[in-house]
CSV table of C-alpha atoms in Angstrom, one decimal:
chain,number,residue,atom,x,y,z
A,161,MET,CA,0.0,0.0,0.0
A,162,GLU,CA,2.9,2.3,0.7
A,163,ALA,CA,4.2,2.1,-2.8
A,164,LEU,CA,0.7,2.8,-4.3
A,165,ASP,CA,0.4,5.8,-2.0
A,166,LYS,CA,3.7,7.2,-3.2
A,167,PHE,CA,2.8,6.5,-6.8
A,168,MET,CA,-0.5,8.4,-6.4
A,169,GLN,CA,1.4,11.3,-4.8
A,170,TYR,CA,3.7,11.4,-7.9
A,171,THR,CA,0.7,11.2,-10.2
A,172,ASN,CA,-1.1,14.0,-8.4
A,173,TYR,CA,2.0,16.2,-8.8
A,174,VAL,CA,2.2,15.6,-12.5
A,175,ARG,CA,-1.5,15.9,-13.1
A,176,GLY,CA,-1.5,19.1,-11.0
A,177,LEU,CA,1.1,20.6,-13.4
A,178,CYS,CA,-1.0,19.4,-16.4
A,179,LYS,CA,-4.2,20.9,-14.9
A,180,VAL,CA,-2.6,24.4,-14.6
A,181,LEU,CA,-2.0,24.2,-18.4
A,182,GLY,CA,-5.4,22.7,-19.1
A,183,MET,CA,-3.9,19.5,-20.5
A,184,ASP,CA,-4.5,16.8,-18.0
A,185,VAL,CA,-3.9,14.0,-20.5
A,186,LEU,CA,-3.3,11.4,-17.8
A,187,GLY,CA,-6.9,11.6,-16.6
A,188,PRO,CA,-9.8,10.0,-18.3
A,189,ASN,CA,-11.8,11.7,-21.0
A,190,TYR,CA,-9.6,14.7,-21.6
A,191,LYS,CA,-11.3,17.8,-22.9
A,192,ARG,CA,-10.2,21.3,-23.6
A,193,ASN,CA,-11.2,23.9,-21.0
A,194,TYR,CA,-10.7,27.6,-20.3
A,195,ARG,CA,-7.2,26.8,-18.9
A,196,THR,CA,-6.3,25.2,-22.3
A,197,ASN,CA,-7.5,28.4,-24.0
A,198,VAL,CA,-5.5,30.6,-21.7
A,199,CYS,CA,-2.4,28.5,-22.5
A,200,PHE,CA,-3.0,29.0,-26.2
A,201,VAL,CA,-3.4,32.8,-25.6
A,202,ILE,CA,0.0,32.8,-23.8
A,203,ILE,CA,1.5,31.0,-26.8
A,204,GLY,CA,-0.1,33.6,-29.1
A,205,ILE,CA,1.4,36.5,-27.0
A,206,TYR,CA,4.8,34.8,-27.3
A,207,VAL,CA,4.5,34.5,-31.1
A,208,VAL,CA,3.7,38.2,-31.4
A,209,MET,CA,6.6,39.2,-29.1
A,210,SER,CA,9.0,37.0,-30.9
A,211,ILE,CA,8.1,38.4,-34.3
A,212,ASN,CA,8.3,41.9,-33.0
A,213,SER,CA,11.7,41.3,-31.4
A,214,PHE,CA,13.1,39.8,-34.6
A,215,MET,CA,11.8,42.7,-36.7
A,216,LEU,CA,13.2,45.3,-34.3
A,217,ALA,CA,16.7,43.6,-34.1
A,218,ASP,CA,19.3,46.1,-35.3
A,219,SER,CA,22.1,43.5,-35.6
A,220,SER,CA,22.6,39.8,-36.4
A,221,ILE,CA,23.5,39.2,-32.7
A,222,GLU,CA,20.1,40.6,-31.6
A,223,MET,CA,18.4,38.4,-34.2
A,224,LEU,CA,20.2,35.4,-32.8
A,225,LYS,CA,19.1,36.3,-29.3
A,226,ALA,CA,15.5,36.3,-30.4
A,227,VAL,CA,15.9,33.0,-32.3
A,228,SER,CA,17.7,31.3,-29.4
A,229,PHE,CA,14.6,31.7,-27.3
A,230,GLY,CA,12.4,30.8,-30.2
A,231,GLY,CA,13.7,27.2,-30.1
A,232,PHE,CA,12.0,26.7,-26.8
A,233,PHE,CA,8.8,28.1,-28.2
A,234,CYS,CA,8.9,25.7,-31.2
A,235,GLN,CA,9.6,22.8,-28.8
A,236,CYS,CA,6.7,23.8,-26.5
A,237,VAL,CA,4.2,24.1,-29.4
A,238,LEU,CA,5.2,20.8,-31.1
A,239,LYS,CA,5.2,18.9,-27.8
A,240,ILE,CA,1.7,20.2,-27.0
A,241,TYR,CA,0.5,19.2,-30.5
A,242,PHE,CA,1.9,15.7,-30.3
A,243,THR,CA,0.8,15.2,-26.7
A,244,LEU,CA,-2.8,16.2,-27.3
A,245,SER,CA,-3.0,14.1,-30.5
A,246,LYS,CA,-2.3,11.0,-28.4
A,247,SER,CA,-4.0,12.0,-25.1
A,248,GLU,CA,-5.9,8.7,-24.9
A,249,ARG,CA,-2.7,6.7,-25.2
A,250,TYR,CA,-1.1,8.6,-22.3
A,251,HIS,CA,-4.1,7.8,-20.1
A,252,GLU,CA,-3.9,4.2,-21.1
A,253,ASN,CA,-0.2,4.0,-20.3
A,254,HIS,CA,-0.8,5.5,-16.9
A,255,THR,CA,-3.7,3.2,-16.2
A,256,THR,CA,-1.6,0.2,-17.3
A,257,ILE,CA,1.2,1.1,-14.9
A,258,LYS,CA,-1.2,1.6,-12.0
A,259,LYS,CA,-2.9,-1.7,-12.5
A,260,ALA,CA,-0.1,-4.0,-13.6
A,261,ILE,CA,2.5,-2.9,-11.1
A,262,TYR,CA,0.7,-1.5,-8.1
A,263,LEU,CA,-2.9,-2.8,-7.9
A,264,ASP,CA,-2.0,-6.4,-9.1
A,265,HIS,CA,0.7,-6.6,-6.5
A,266,LEU,CA,-1.0,-5.3,-3.4
A,267,ASP,CA,-1.0,-8.9,-2.1
A,268,GLY,CA,2.3,-9.8,-3.6
A,269,ASN,CA,5.3,-11.3,-1.7
A,270,GLU,CA,7.8,-9.1,0.2
A,271,ARG,CA,10.4,-9.2,-2.6
A,272,GLN,CA,7.9,-7.9,-5.1
A,273,LYS,CA,6.7,-5.1,-2.8
A,274,ARG,CA,10.3,-4.2,-2.0
A,275,GLU,CA,11.3,-3.8,-5.6
A,276,ILE,CA,8.3,-1.8,-6.5
A,277,LEU,CA,8.9,0.5,-3.5
A,278,LYS,CA,12.5,0.9,-4.4
A,279,THR,CA,11.6,2.2,-7.9
A,280,VAL,CA,8.9,4.6,-6.8
A,281,ASP,CA,11.3,6.0,-4.1
A,282,LEU,CA,14.0,6.6,-6.7
A,283,LEU,CA,11.3,8.2,-8.9
A,284,HIS,CA,10.5,10.7,-6.1
A,285,VAL,CA,14.2,11.6,-5.6
A,286,VAL,CA,14.7,12.2,-9.4
A,287,VAL,CA,11.6,14.4,-9.8
A,288,LYS,CA,12.5,16.4,-6.7
A,289,GLY,CA,16.0,17.1,-8.2
A,290,THR,CA,14.5,18.0,-11.6
A,291,SER,CA,11.9,20.3,-10.1
A,292,LEU,CA,14.5,22.0,-7.9
A,293,LEU,CA,16.6,22.7,-11.0
A,294,TYR,CA,13.7,24.0,-13.0
A,295,PHE,CA,12.4,26.3,-10.3
A,296,SER,CA,15.8,27.6,-9.4
A,297,SER,CA,16.4,28.5,-13.1
A,298,VAL,CA,13.2,30.6,-13.2
A,299,ILE,CA,14.1,32.3,-9.9
A,300,LEU,CA,17.6,33.1,-11.2
A,301,PHE,CA,16.2,34.5,-14.5
A,302,SER,CA,13.8,36.7,-12.5
A,303,ILE,CA,16.3,37.9,-9.9
A,304,TYR,CA,19.0,39.1,-12.3
A,305,PRO,CA,16.9,41.9,-13.9
A,306,ALA,CA,15.8,43.0,-10.4
A,307,TYR,CA,19.4,43.1,-9.3
A,308,MET,CA,20.4,45.1,-12.4
A,309,TYR,CA,17.6,47.6,-11.9
A,310,PHE,CA,17.9,48.2,-8.1
A,311,ILE,CA,21.6,47.8,-7.6
A,312,VAL,CA,23.3,48.7,-10.9
A,313,ASP,CA,20.5,51.0,-12.1
A,314,VAL,CA,20.4,49.3,-15.6
A,315,LYS,CA,17.1,48.1,-17.2
A,316,VAL,CA,17.5,44.5,-18.3
A,317,THR,CA,14.5,42.4,-19.4
A,318,ILE,CA,14.2,38.8,-18.4
A,319,PHE,CA,14.0,37.6,-22.1
A,320,PRO,CA,14.9,39.3,-25.4
A,321,LEU,CA,11.3,39.7,-26.2
A,322,TYR,CA,9.5,43.1,-26.6
A,323,VAL,CA,5.8,44.0,-26.6
A,324,PRO,CA,4.8,45.9,-29.7
A,325,GLY,CA,4.3,49.6,-28.9
A,326,ILE,CA,5.8,49.4,-25.4
A,327,ASP,CA,9.0,51.3,-24.5
A,328,ILE,CA,10.9,49.1,-22.1
A,329,TYR,CA,12.9,52.1,-20.8
A,330,SER,CA,9.9,53.8,-19.4
A,331,ALA,CA,8.9,52.8,-15.8
A,332,TYR,CA,5.5,51.5,-17.0
A,333,GLY,CA,6.9,49.7,-20.0
A,334,TYR,CA,9.8,48.1,-18.1
A,335,GLY,CA,7.5,46.7,-15.4
A,336,PHE,CA,4.8,45.6,-17.9
A,337,THR,CA,7.3,43.8,-20.2
A,338,ASN,CA,9.0,42.0,-17.3
A,339,SER,CA,5.6,41.0,-15.9
A,340,ILE,CA,4.7,39.4,-19.3
A,341,HIS,CA,8.2,37.7,-19.3
A,342,LEU,CA,7.6,36.3,-15.8
A,343,LEU,CA,4.2,34.9,-16.9
A,344,LEU,CA,5.8,33.3,-19.9
A,345,SER,CA,8.5,31.8,-17.7
A,346,ILE,CA,6.0,30.4,-15.2
A,347,TYR,CA,4.0,28.7,-18.0
A,348,GLY,CA,7.1,27.5,-19.6
A,349,LEU,CA,8.2,26.0,-16.2
A,350,PHE,CA,5.0,24.2,-15.7
A,351,GLY,CA,5.0,22.9,-19.3
A,352,ALA,CA,8.6,21.7,-19.2
A,353,LEU,CA,8.1,20.0,-15.8
A,354,ALA,CA,4.8,18.4,-16.8
A,355,SER,CA,6.4,17.0,-20.0
A,356,ASP,CA,9.7,15.8,-18.5
A,357,THR,CA,8.3,14.4,-15.2
A,358,ALA,CA,5.7,12.4,-17.1
A,359,PHE,CA,8.3,10.9,-19.3
A,360,ILE,CA,10.5,10.1,-16.3
A,361,MET,CA,7.5,8.4,-14.7
A,362,PHE,CA,6.8,6.2,-17.8
A,363,VAL,CA,10.5,5.2,-18.3
A,364,PHE,CA,11.3,4.5,-14.7
A,365,HIS,CA,8.5,2.0,-14.4
A,366,ILE,CA,10.2,-0.2,-16.9
A,367,TYR,CA,12.5,-0.9,-13.9
A,368,SER,CA,9.5,-2.3,-12.0
A,369,TYR,CA,8.3,-4.3,-15.0
A,370,THR,CA,11.8,-5.8,-15.4
A,371,ASP,CA,12.2,-6.5,-11.6
A,372,LEU,CA,8.9,-8.2,-11.4
A,373,LEU,CA,9.7,-10.3,-14.5
A,374,MET,CA,13.1,-11.2,-12.9
A,375,ILE,CA,11.4,-12.4,-9.8
A,376,LYS,CA,9.1,-14.7,-11.8
A,377,PHE,CA,12.2,-16.1,-13.7
A,378,ASP,CA,14.1,-16.7,-10.4
A,379,GLU,CA,11.1,-18.4,-8.8
A,380,PHE,CA,10.6,-20.6,-11.8
A,381,ALA,CA,14.3,-21.5,-12.1
A,382,ASP,CA,14.5,-22.4,-8.4
A,383,LYS,CA,11.4,-24.6,-8.7
A,384,LEU,CA,12.7,-26.4,-11.7
A,385,GLY,CA,15.9,-27.3,-9.9
A,386,GLN,CA,13.9,-28.6,-6.9
A,387,ILE,CA,11.5,-30.8,-8.8
A,388,GLU,CA,13.9,-31.9,-11.6
A,389,GLU,CA,13.5,-35.6,-10.5
A,390,SER,CA,9.8,-35.6,-11.3
A,391,LYS,CA,10.0,-33.9,-14.7
A,392,ASP,CA,8.3,-36.7,-16.6
A,393,THR,CA,5.1,-36.4,-14.6
A,394,LYS,CA,1.9,-34.7,-15.8
A,395,GLN,CA,2.0,-32.4,-12.7
A,396,TYR,CA,5.5,-31.2,-13.8
A,397,GLU,CA,4.3,-30.5,-17.3
A,398,ALA,CA,1.2,-28.7,-16.1
A,399,TYR,CA,3.3,-26.5,-13.8
A,400,CYS,CA,5.8,-25.6,-16.5
A,401,ARG,CA,3.0,-24.8,-18.9
A,402,PHE,CA,1.4,-22.5,-16.4
A,403,LYS,CA,4.6,-20.7,-15.5
A,404,MET,CA,5.7,-20.3,-19.1
A,405,ARG,CA,2.3,-18.9,-20.0
A,406,GLU,CA,2.6,-16.5,-17.1
A,407,ILE,CA,6.1,-15.3,-18.2
A,408,LEU,CA,5.0,-15.1,-21.9
A,409,LEU,CA,2.1,-12.9,-20.9
A,410,THR,CA,4.2,-10.6,-18.7
A,411,HIS,CA,6.8,-10.3,-21.5
A,412,LYS,CA,4.0,-9.5,-24.0
A,413,ASP,CA,2.7,-6.8,-21.6
A,414,ILE,CA,6.2,-5.2,-21.4
A,415,ILE,CA,6.6,-5.2,-25.2
A,416,ALA,CA,3.1,-3.7,-25.6
A,417,TYR,CA,4.0,-1.0,-23.0
A,418,LEU,CA,7.3,-0.1,-24.8
A,419,VAL,CA,5.6,0.0,-28.2
A,420,SER,CA,3.0,2.4,-26.8
A,421,LEU,CA,5.7,4.5,-25.1
A,422,ASN,CA,7.7,4.7,-28.4
A,423,ASN,CA,4.5,5.7,-30.2
A,424,CYS,CA,3.9,8.5,-27.7
A,425,TYR,CA,7.5,9.9,-27.6
A,426,GLN,CA,9.0,9.2,-31.0
A,427,ASN,CA,7.9,12.5,-32.4
A,428,ILE,CA,8.5,14.4,-29.1
A,429,SER,CA,12.1,13.0,-28.9
A,430,SER,CA,12.8,14.2,-32.5
A,431,VAL,CA,11.5,17.6,-31.6
A,432,GLN,CA,13.6,17.7,-28.4
A,433,VAL,CA,16.7,16.8,-30.3
A,434,ALA,CA,16.2,19.3,-33.1
A,435,THR,CA,15.3,22.3,-30.9
A,436,CYS,CA,17.8,21.6,-28.2
A,437,SER,CA,20.6,21.1,-30.8
A,438,VAL,CA,19.9,24.4,-32.5
A,439,SER,CA,19.6,26.2,-29.2
A,440,ILE,CA,22.9,24.8,-27.9
A,441,CYS,CA,24.7,25.8,-31.1
A,442,ILE,CA,23.3,29.3,-31.1
A,443,ASN,CA,23.9,29.9,-27.4
A,444,LEU,CA,27.4,28.6,-27.6
A,445,PHE,CA,28.1,31.3,-30.2
A,446,LEU,CA,26.3,34.0,-28.2
A,447,ALA,CA,28.3,33.1,-25.1
A,448,LEU,CA,31.5,33.6,-27.1
A,449,VAL,CA,30.7,36.9,-28.7
A,450,THR,CA,28.4,38.6,-26.1
A,451,ASP,CA,28.1,39.1,-22.3
A,452,TRP,CA,24.3,38.4,-22.4
A,453,TYR,CA,23.6,36.6,-19.1
A,454,ALA,CA,20.5,34.6,-20.4
A,455,THR,CA,22.5,32.6,-22.9
A,456,TYR,CA,24.1,30.6,-20.2
A,457,GLY,CA,20.7,29.7,-18.7
A,458,PHE,CA,19.4,28.7,-22.2
A,459,LEU,CA,22.6,26.7,-22.8
A,460,VAL,CA,22.3,24.7,-19.5
A,461,ALA,CA,18.6,24.1,-20.0
A,462,SER,CA,19.1,22.8,-23.5
A,463,VAL,CA,21.9,20.5,-22.6
A,464,PHE,CA,20.0,19.2,-19.6
A,465,GLN,CA,16.8,18.5,-21.5
A,466,LEU,CA,18.7,16.7,-24.3
A,467,LEU,CA,20.8,14.7,-21.7
A,468,VAL,CA,17.7,13.6,-19.7
A,469,PHE,CA,16.0,12.2,-22.7
A,470,SER,CA,19.2,10.4,-23.8
A,471,VAL,CA,19.8,8.9,-20.3
A,472,LEU,CA,16.2,7.7,-20.1
A,473,GLY,CA,16.5,6.2,-23.5
A,474,THR,CA,19.6,4.4,-22.4
A,475,ILE,CA,17.7,3.0,-19.3
A,476,ILE,CA,15.2,1.4,-21.7
A,477,GLN,CA,18.1,-0.2,-23.6
A,478,LEU,CA,19.6,-1.5,-20.4
A,479,MET,CA,16.3,-3.0,-19.3
A,480,ASN,CA,16.0,-4.7,-22.7
A,481,ASP,CA,19.4,-6.2,-22.3
A,482,ARG,CA,18.5,-7.3,-18.7
A,483,ILE,CA,15.4,-9.1,-20.0
A,484,ILE,CA,17.5,-10.9,-22.6
A,485,MET,CA,19.9,-12.1,-19.9
A,486,LEU,CA,17.1,-13.3,-17.8
A,487,ILE,CA,15.8,-15.4,-20.7
A,488,TYR,CA,19.3,-16.8,-21.4
A,489,ASN,CA,19.8,-17.8,-17.8
A,490,LEU,CA,16.6,-19.8,-17.5
A,491,PRO,CA,17.4,-23.5,-17.3
A,492,TRP,CA,15.5,-24.3,-20.5
A,493,HIS,CA,16.9,-27.8,-20.8
A,494,LEU,CA,14.7,-28.8,-17.8
A,495,LEU,CA,11.5,-27.8,-19.6
A,496,PRO,CA,9.2,-30.3,-21.3
A,497,ASN,CA,9.5,-30.4,-25.1
A,498,ASN,CA,6.3,-28.4,-25.7
A,499,GLU,CA,7.5,-25.6,-23.4
A,500,LYS,CA,10.9,-25.5,-25.0
A,501,LYS,CA,9.0,-24.3,-28.1
A,502,SER,CA,7.5,-21.5,-26.0
A,503,PHE,CA,11.0,-20.7,-24.7
A,504,CYS,CA,12.3,-20.4,-28.3
A,505,PHE,CA,9.4,-18.1,-29.1
A,506,LEU,CA,10.2,-16.0,-26.0
A,507,LEU,CA,13.9,-15.9,-27.0
A,508,PHE,CA,13.0,-14.8,-30.5
A,509,LYS,CA,10.8,-12.0,-29.4
A,510,SER,CA,13.5,-10.7,-27.0
A,511,GLN,CA,16.0,-10.3,-30.0
A,512,ARG,CA,14.0,-7.4,-31.3
A,513,PRO,CA,13.9,-4.9,-28.4
A,514,ILE,CA,11.7,-1.8,-28.5
A,515,GLU,CA,13.5,1.5,-28.1
A,516,ILE,CA,12.6,5.2,-28.2
A,517,LEU,CA,13.6,6.3,-31.7
A,518,ILE,CA,14.6,9.6,-33.1
A,519,ARG,CA,13.4,10.0,-36.7
A,520,GLY,CA,16.3,9.8,-39.1
A,521,LEU,CA,18.9,9.3,-36.4
A,522,GLY,CA,18.3,6.1,-34.5
A,523,PRO,CA,17.7,5.2,-30.9
A,524,MET,CA,17.5,7.8,-28.2
A,525,ASN,CA,20.5,7.0,-25.9
A,526,VAL,CA,23.7,8.4,-24.5
A,527,GLU,CA,25.7,7.3,-27.5
A,528,THR,CA,23.4,9.2,-29.8
A,529,PHE,CA,23.8,12.2,-27.4
A,530,THR,CA,27.6,12.2,-27.9
A,531,GLU,CA,27.2,12.1,-31.7
A,532,ILE,CA,24.7,15.0,-31.6
A,533,MET,CA,27.1,17.0,-29.4
A,534,LYS,CA,29.9,16.3,-32.0
A,535,VAL,CA,27.7,17.7,-34.8
A,536,ILE,CA,26.8,20.7,-32.6
A,537,TYR,CA,30.5,21.4,-32.0
A,538,GLN,CA,31.3,21.2,-35.7
A,539,ALA,CA,28.5,23.7,-36.5
A,540,PHE,CA,29.7,26.0,-33.7
A,541,THR,CA,33.3,26.0,-35.0
A,542,MET,CA,31.9,26.8,-38.5
A,543,MET,CA,30.1,29.8,-37.1
A,544,TYR,CA,33.2,30.9,-35.2
A,545,SER,CA,35.4,30.6,-38.3
A,546,PHE,CA,32.9,32.7,-40.2
A,547,LEU,CA,33.0,35.3,-37.5
A,548,ILE,CA,36.8,35.4,-37.6
A,549,ASP,CA,36.8,35.7,-41.4
A,550,GLN,CA,34.4,38.6,-41.2
A,551,GLN,CA,36.7,40.4,-38.6
A,552,LEU,CA,39.7,39.9,-40.9
């Protein structure tokens, strides 16, 4: 019961973030409401401010500043689109986790309960660290302009975005513009947290799926060793048939869950990679040629988001490898002939693991992350070389 309570606490936290945005896709029968419309209005305000800032830019550096923040906007809009288009699947995945891992094991043995509790405890630690990082970023972005205004007596806006017809150097215009920026940052914070914490929740429960499957394999293997002397009896065959069916169904559920997860996040992962890569490249260049404070925040946020998705993709790969090793280590030679066929089928299915894919690049993992960072560095050096040539 303790594990279920902690899972519901986590779920309520994620759904609370989603409800602020009017996009509670984890709940049943999702429908647009006034909060959804407010979110769309905020996005519209951002579009107008971005276009205005780009048109008012008096240099290529100012244009790059506007574009660097535009990457987060594109990411946000595309994530919203792909999430809402598959809202039913998100609810189904959440319901599947709750039933298959928590409700079905309320009366499980101590080892099962311990493994489930371990995963949900780790999940809480990770989301607390992620939330702290995101909240601190927004606070730092908001404090710096206040510091510059009250201590240094210089007017600096939170973001390089300007409201049409508003003079940021007037007392009213400066306060109004930064208020709009703060509203944008709060909505961006809730959106990023809702998206990333939901993804973390879905991926981390593959740990639980794998641990529960491992327990079934271990119990089956131990039992086979104990009753090997009676393996020619009908009771032995019936037991093996029952356990193999149970393992096959569990493995099928894991595959179905991974397929659904890939279906939900394949497009989002591609968007994450594309927008973060462009943002990292541009902000590296801006960090080199300007003293604009915000570029470091955008740079850290982009690298972190890209790294989180890559690490979580690697976790999925590791769990796939772990499942393969569990199947390899099963004493299949003790199975009746009919169940050896089932074992061969299980082994065959495990050779085609399901992963989170990036369209056109391959699986989402740390190895792909390093390749992406190499390409970003090459693009950055090209931009730097162009700058040096222009100066000469």
